[in-house]
């Protein structure tokens, strides 16, 4: 059993609902999961006490990548989160009609990796309404590494 923290930034609830799907699946797989809105956490030692952290964030902006508002302070201070050697997975919702489809997911993945996190697999980028099947397919190989 692993202890997993899921932290999400979500404005209209899409990434939040994906977080809940992930948490339910991981809980059913025997893991201890905590879900938090990025607006309710501090970056300081965020990963302490967890085996893995799942970051979820939607993308906002037109010409450039903008992270969902609640996630911005966490992203800015991510170096304080204690991610070195920690297992990390990144997911988020977006829209392929924008130039930077799920750009927030990419920048969070890059920053986590640069801080020494061990990426559990590919990112999950959801176009439009989240579907549980899509989440489950992504999660299967990732949860095998927990
Ligand atoms: C003003 C605006 C800007 C957006 N910019 C992007 C973008 O740059 N890239 C992207 O993939 N999606 C973009 N989106 C789509 C949202 O990320 C998408 O609706 C997502 O599902 C919202 O997730 P949330 O409910 O978790 O916040 C944008 C949407 C709006 C309304």
PDB file of C-alpha atoms and ligand atoms in Angstrom:
ATOM      1  CA  UNK A   1       0.000   0.000   0.000  1.00  0.00           C
ATOM      2  CA  UNK A   2       1.241   3.474  -0.873  1.00  0.00           C
ATOM      3  CA  UNK A   3       0.290   6.807   0.592  1.00  0.00           C
ATOM      4  CA  UNK A   4      -0.764   9.086  -2.241  1.00  0.00           C
ATOM      5  CA  UNK A   5      -1.558  12.794  -2.340  1.00  0.00           C
ATOM      6  CA  UNK A   6      -3.654  14.149  -5.206  1.00  0.00           C
ATOM      7  CA  UNK A   7      -3.458  17.944  -5.568  1.00  0.00           C
ATOM      8  CA  UNK A   8      -5.561  19.653  -8.195  1.00  0.00           C
ATOM      9  CA  UNK A   9      -6.211  23.105  -9.607  1.00  0.00           C
ATOM     10  CA  UNK A  10      -9.608  23.282 -11.275  1.00  0.00           C
ATOM     11  CA  UNK A  11     -11.853  26.213 -12.134  1.00  0.00           C
ATOM     12  CA  UNK A  12     -14.945  24.605 -13.650  1.00  0.00           C
ATOM     13  CA  UNK A  13     -14.606  21.239 -11.898  1.00  0.00           C
ATOM     14  CA  UNK A  14     -13.270  19.049 -14.712  1.00  0.00           C
ATOM     15  CA  UNK A  15      -9.833  18.384 -13.260  1.00  0.00           C
ATOM     16  CA  UNK A  16     -11.396  18.099  -9.834  1.00  0.00           C
ATOM     17  CA  UNK A  17     -13.669  15.315 -11.056  1.00  0.00           C
ATOM     18  CA  UNK A  18     -10.691  13.528 -12.626  1.00  0.00           C
ATOM     19  CA  UNK A  19      -8.949  13.777  -9.242  1.00  0.00           C
ATOM     20  CA  UNK A  20     -11.900  12.063  -7.620  1.00  0.00           C
ATOM     21  CA  UNK A  21     -11.886   9.282 -10.225  1.00  0.00           C
ATOM     22  CA  UNK A  22      -8.151   8.747  -9.670  1.00  0.00           C
ATOM     23  CA  UNK A  23      -8.563   8.770  -5.894  1.00  0.00           C
ATOM     24  CA  UNK A  24     -11.408   6.260  -6.017  1.00  0.00           C
ATOM     25  CA  UNK A  25      -9.475   3.896  -8.279  1.00  0.00           C
ATOM     26  CA  UNK A  26      -6.327   4.094  -6.166  1.00  0.00           C
ATOM     27  CA  UNK A  27      -8.335   3.580  -2.984  1.00  0.00           C
ATOM     28  CA  UNK A  28      -9.971   0.516  -4.534  1.00  0.00           C
ATOM     29  CA  UNK A  29      -6.458  -0.684  -5.339  1.00  0.00           C
ATOM     30  CA  UNK A  30      -5.615  -0.613  -1.650  1.00  0.00           C
ATOM     31  CA  UNK A  31      -3.760   2.701  -1.459  1.00  0.00           C
ATOM     32  CA  UNK A  32      -4.312   5.454   1.089  1.00  0.00           C
ATOM     33  CA  UNK A  33      -5.276   8.556  -0.860  1.00  0.00           C
ATOM     34  CA  UNK A  34      -5.772  12.169   0.126  1.00  0.00           C
ATOM     35  CA  UNK A  35      -7.234  14.721  -2.287  1.00  0.00           C
ATOM     36  CA  UNK A  36      -6.604  18.447  -1.858  1.00  0.00           C
ATOM     37  CA  UNK A  37      -7.338  21.565  -3.857  1.00  0.00           C
ATOM     38  CA  UNK A  38      -4.136  23.421  -4.713  1.00  0.00           C
ATOM     39  CA  UNK A  39      -5.722  26.475  -3.124  1.00  0.00           C
ATOM     40  CA  UNK A  40      -5.813  24.707   0.237  1.00  0.00           C
ATOM     41  CA  UNK A  41      -2.207  23.509   0.429  1.00  0.00           C
ATOM     42  CA  UNK A  42       1.166  25.094   0.960  1.00  0.00           C
ATOM     43  CA  UNK A  43       4.134  24.042  -1.148  1.00  0.00           C
ATOM     44  CA  UNK A  44       6.356  23.790   1.912  1.00  0.00           C
ATOM     45  CA  UNK A  45       7.171  20.082   2.439  1.00  0.00           C
ATOM     46  CA  UNK A  46       4.024  19.143   0.542  1.00  0.00           C
ATOM     47  CA  UNK A  47       5.262  15.680  -0.395  1.00  0.00           C
ATOM     48  CA  UNK A  48       6.481  14.796   3.090  1.00  0.00           C
ATOM     49  CA  UNK A  49       4.902  11.596   4.376  1.00  0.00           C
ATOM     50  CA  UNK A  50       3.631  10.523   0.941  1.00  0.00           C
ATOM     51  CA  UNK A  51       5.048   7.887  -1.386  1.00  0.00           C
ATOM     52  CA  UNK A  52       3.615   9.591  -4.451  1.00  0.00           C
ATOM     53  CA  UNK A  53       2.048  12.863  -5.483  1.00  0.00           C
ATOM     54  CA  UNK A  54      -0.408  13.283  -8.351  1.00  0.00           C
ATOM     55  CA  UNK A  55      -0.628  16.831  -9.693  1.00  0.00           C
ATOM     56  CA  UNK A  56      -3.725  17.835 -11.655  1.00  0.00           C
ATOM     57  CA  UNK A  57      -4.077  21.217 -13.322  1.00  0.00           C
ATOM     58  CA  UNK A  58      -6.157  22.688 -16.125  1.00  0.00           C
ATOM     59  CA  UNK A  59      -4.726  25.191 -18.608  1.00  0.00           C
ATOM     60  CA  UNK A  60      -5.914  28.745 -19.146  1.00  0.00           C
ATOM     61  CA  UNK A  61      -4.648  31.464 -21.433  1.00  0.00           C
ATOM     62  CA  UNK A  62      -4.677  32.095 -25.134  1.00  0.00           C
ATOM     63  CA  UNK A  63      -1.260  32.798 -26.608  1.00  0.00           C
ATOM     64  CA  UNK A  64       0.749  31.569 -23.674  1.00  0.00           C
ATOM     65  CA  UNK A  65       0.443  28.795 -21.121  1.00  0.00           C
ATOM     66  CA  UNK A  66      -1.337  29.809 -17.957  1.00  0.00           C
ATOM     67  CA  UNK A  67      -1.840  27.445 -15.085  1.00  0.00           C
ATOM     68  CA  UNK A  68      -5.171  27.301 -13.308  1.00  0.00           C
ATOM     69  CA  UNK A  69      -5.195  30.144 -10.744  1.00  0.00           C
ATOM     70  CA  UNK A  70      -5.060  28.060  -7.549  1.00  0.00           C
ATOM     71  CA  UNK A  71      -2.091  26.103  -8.845  1.00  0.00           C
ATOM     72  CA  UNK A  72       0.121  29.116  -9.628  1.00  0.00           C
ATOM     73  CA  UNK A  73       1.463  29.742  -6.086  1.00  0.00           C
ATOM     74  CA  UNK A  74       2.153  26.023  -5.678  1.00  0.00           C
ATOM     75  CA  UNK A  75       3.951  25.874  -9.018  1.00  0.00           C
ATOM     76  CA  UNK A  76       6.039  28.922  -8.151  1.00  0.00           C
ATOM     77  CA  UNK A  77       7.184  27.331  -4.876  1.00  0.00           C
ATOM     78  CA  UNK A  78       7.371  23.741  -6.113  1.00  0.00           C
ATOM     79  CA  UNK A  79      11.062  23.591  -5.217  1.00  0.00           C
ATOM     80  CA  UNK A  80       9.977  23.670  -1.554  1.00  0.00           C
ATOM     81  CA  UNK A  81       7.673  20.657  -1.904  1.00  0.00           C
ATOM     82  CA  UNK A  82      10.320  17.985  -1.374  1.00  0.00           C
ATOM     83  CA  UNK A  83       9.846  16.240  -4.704  1.00  0.00           C
ATOM     84  CA  UNK A  84      13.365  14.863  -5.032  1.00  0.00           C
ATOM     85  CA  UNK A  85      13.135  11.070  -5.264  1.00  0.00           C
ATOM     86  CA  UNK A  86       9.347  11.229  -4.942  1.00  0.00           C
ATOM     87  CA  UNK A  87       7.037   9.420  -7.376  1.00  0.00           C
ATOM     88  CA  UNK A  88       4.979  11.919  -9.356  1.00  0.00           C
ATOM     89  CA  UNK A  89       2.208  11.724 -11.961  1.00  0.00           C
ATOM     90  CA  UNK A  90       0.670  14.696 -13.762  1.00  0.00           C
ATOM     91  CA  UNK A  91      -2.739  15.094 -15.379  1.00  0.00           C
ATOM     92  CA  UNK A  92      -5.129  17.828 -16.420  1.00  0.00           C
ATOM     93  CA  UNK A  93      -8.017  18.931 -18.579  1.00  0.00           C
ATOM     94  CA  UNK A  94      -7.814  21.220 -21.566  1.00  0.00           C
ATOM     95  CA  UNK A  95      -9.095  21.852 -25.018  1.00  0.00           C
ATOM     96  CA  UNK A  96      -7.303  20.962 -28.252  1.00  0.00           C
ATOM     97  CA  UNK A  97      -8.660  24.084 -29.936  1.00  0.00           C
ATOM     98  CA  UNK A  98      -6.102  26.114 -27.952  1.00  0.00           C
ATOM     99  CA  UNK A  99      -2.535  26.490 -29.148  1.00  0.00           C
ATOM    100  CA  UNK A 100      -1.019  24.952 -26.012  1.00  0.00           C
ATOM    101  CA  UNK A 101      -3.202  21.931 -25.374  1.00  0.00           C
ATOM    102  CA  UNK A 102      -2.835  21.090 -21.669  1.00  0.00           C
ATOM    103  CA  UNK A 103       0.293  23.210 -21.530  1.00  0.00           C
ATOM    104  CA  UNK A 104       0.037  23.357 -17.732  1.00  0.00           C
ATOM    105  CA  UNK A 105       0.474  19.588 -17.573  1.00  0.00           C
ATOM    106  CA  UNK A 106       3.696  19.832 -19.564  1.00  0.00           C
ATOM    107  CA  UNK A 107       5.230  22.594 -17.462  1.00  0.00           C
ATOM    108  CA  UNK A 108       4.351  20.873 -14.169  1.00  0.00           C
ATOM    109  CA  UNK A 109       5.851  17.629 -15.452  1.00  0.00           C
ATOM    110  CA  UNK A 110       9.021  19.412 -16.573  1.00  0.00           C
ATOM    111  CA  UNK A 111       9.443  21.264 -13.308  1.00  0.00           C
ATOM    112  CA  UNK A 112       8.795  18.154 -11.210  1.00  0.00           C
ATOM    113  CA  UNK A 113      11.356  16.204 -13.189  1.00  0.00           C
ATOM    114  CA  UNK A 114      13.914  19.004 -12.902  1.00  0.00           C
ATOM    115  CA  UNK A 115      13.404  18.903  -9.124  1.00  0.00           C
ATOM    116  CA  UNK A 116      14.312  15.210  -9.032  1.00  0.00           C
ATOM    117  CA  UNK A 117      10.866  13.618  -9.055  1.00  0.00           C
ATOM    118  CA  UNK A 118      10.481  10.123 -10.496  1.00  0.00           C
ATOM    119  CA  UNK A 119       7.771  10.292 -13.136  1.00  0.00           C
ATOM    120  CA  UNK A 120       5.392   7.352 -12.879  1.00  0.00           C
ATOM    121  CA  UNK A 121       4.509   7.435 -16.571  1.00  0.00           C
ATOM    122  CA  UNK A 122       3.171   9.594 -19.353  1.00  0.00           C
ATOM    123  CA  UNK A 123       0.960  12.516 -18.470  1.00  0.00           C
ATOM    124  CA  UNK A 124      -2.812  12.387 -18.902  1.00  0.00           C
ATOM    125  CA  UNK A 125      -4.216  15.206 -21.031  1.00  0.00           C
ATOM    126  CA  UNK A 126      -7.974  15.242 -21.334  1.00  0.00           C
ATOM    127  CA  UNK A 127      -9.717  17.036 -24.170  1.00  0.00           C
ATOM    128  CA  UNK A 128     -13.219  18.147 -23.242  1.00  0.00           C
ATOM    129  CA  UNK A 129     -15.310  16.278 -20.718  1.00  0.00           C
ATOM    130  CA  UNK A 130     -13.390  13.730 -18.667  1.00  0.00           C
ATOM    131  CA  UNK A 131     -14.349  10.095 -19.164  1.00  0.00           C
ATOM    132  CA  UNK A 132     -13.730   7.512 -16.484  1.00  0.00           C
ATOM    133  CA  UNK A 133     -12.508   4.918 -19.033  1.00  0.00           C
ATOM    134  CA  UNK A 134      -9.775   7.236 -20.272  1.00  0.00           C
ATOM    135  CA  UNK A 135      -8.620   7.849 -16.720  1.00  0.00           C
ATOM    136  CA  UNK A 136      -8.646   4.140 -15.874  1.00  0.00           C
ATOM    137  CA  UNK A 137      -6.583   3.246 -18.962  1.00  0.00           C
ATOM    138  CA  UNK A 138      -3.968   5.855 -18.026  1.00  0.00           C
ATOM    139  CA  UNK A 139      -3.923   4.845 -14.388  1.00  0.00           C
ATOM    140  CA  UNK A 140      -3.405   1.102 -14.797  1.00  0.00           C
ATOM    141  CA  UNK A 141       0.346   1.118 -15.646  1.00  0.00           C
ATOM    142  CA  UNK A 142       0.936   4.015 -13.262  1.00  0.00           C
ATOM    143  CA  UNK A 143      -0.656   2.356 -10.252  1.00  0.00           C
ATOM    144  CA  UNK A 144       1.416  -0.754 -10.943  1.00  0.00           C
ATOM    145  CA  UNK A 145       4.497   1.341 -10.119  1.00  0.00           C
ATOM    146  CA  UNK A 146       3.200   2.614  -6.783  1.00  0.00           C
TER     147      UNK A 146
HETATM  148  C1  LIG B   1     -10.280  31.587 -21.526  1.00  0.00           C
HETATM  149  C2  LIG B   1      -9.902  30.134 -21.640  1.00  0.00           C
HETATM  150  C3  LIG B   1      -8.608  29.792 -21.944  1.00  0.00           C
HETATM  151  C4  LIG B   1      -8.224  28.451 -22.079  1.00  0.00           C
HETATM  152  N1  LIG B   1      -6.933  28.125 -22.443  1.00  0.00           N
HETATM  153  C5  LIG B   1      -6.601  26.836 -22.672  1.00  0.00           C
HETATM  154  C6  LIG B   1      -5.299  26.492 -23.148  1.00  0.00           C
HETATM  155  O1  LIG B   1      -4.428  27.337 -23.359  1.00  0.00           O
HETATM  156  N2  LIG B   1      -5.010  25.176 -23.333  1.00  0.00           N
HETATM  157  C7  LIG B   1      -5.939  24.199 -23.115  1.00  0.00           C
HETATM  158  O2  LIG B   1      -5.624  23.021 -23.323  1.00  0.00           O
HETATM  159  N3  LIG B   1      -7.193  24.494 -22.665  1.00  0.00           N
HETATM  160  C8  LIG B   1      -7.539  25.781 -22.443  1.00  0.00           C
HETATM  161  N4  LIG B   1      -8.808  26.095 -22.006  1.00  0.00           N
HETATM  162  C9  LIG B   1      -9.771  25.005 -21.745  1.00  0.00           C
HETATM  163  C10 LIG B   1      -9.843  24.601 -20.260  1.00  0.00           C
HETATM  164  O3  LIG B   1      -8.592  24.197 -19.771  1.00  0.00           O
HETATM  165  C11 LIG B   1     -10.862  23.435 -20.158  1.00  0.00           C
HETATM  166  O4  LIG B   1     -12.147  23.988 -20.255  1.00  0.00           O
HETATM  167  C12 LIG B   1     -10.734  22.592 -18.922  1.00  0.00           C
HETATM  168  O5  LIG B   1     -11.603  21.496 -19.006  1.00  0.00           O
HETATM  169  C13 LIG B   1     -11.000  23.328 -17.633  1.00  0.00           C
HETATM  170  O6  LIG B   1     -10.728  22.444 -16.579  1.00  0.00           O
HETATM  171  P1  LIG B   1     -11.124  22.767 -15.072  1.00  0.00           P
HETATM  172  O7  LIG B   1     -12.610  22.710 -14.972  1.00  0.00           O
HETATM  173  O8  LIG B   1     -10.508  21.655 -14.281  1.00  0.00           O
HETATM  174  O9  LIG B   1     -10.566  24.083 -14.720  1.00  0.00           O
HETATM  175  C14 LIG B   1      -9.178  27.422 -21.861  1.00  0.00           C
HETATM  176  C15 LIG B   1     -10.506  27.777 -21.534  1.00  0.00           C
HETATM  177  C16 LIG B   1     -10.872  29.101 -21.420  1.00  0.00           C
HETATM  178  C17 LIG B   1     -12.317  29.440 -21.099  1.00  0.00           C
END
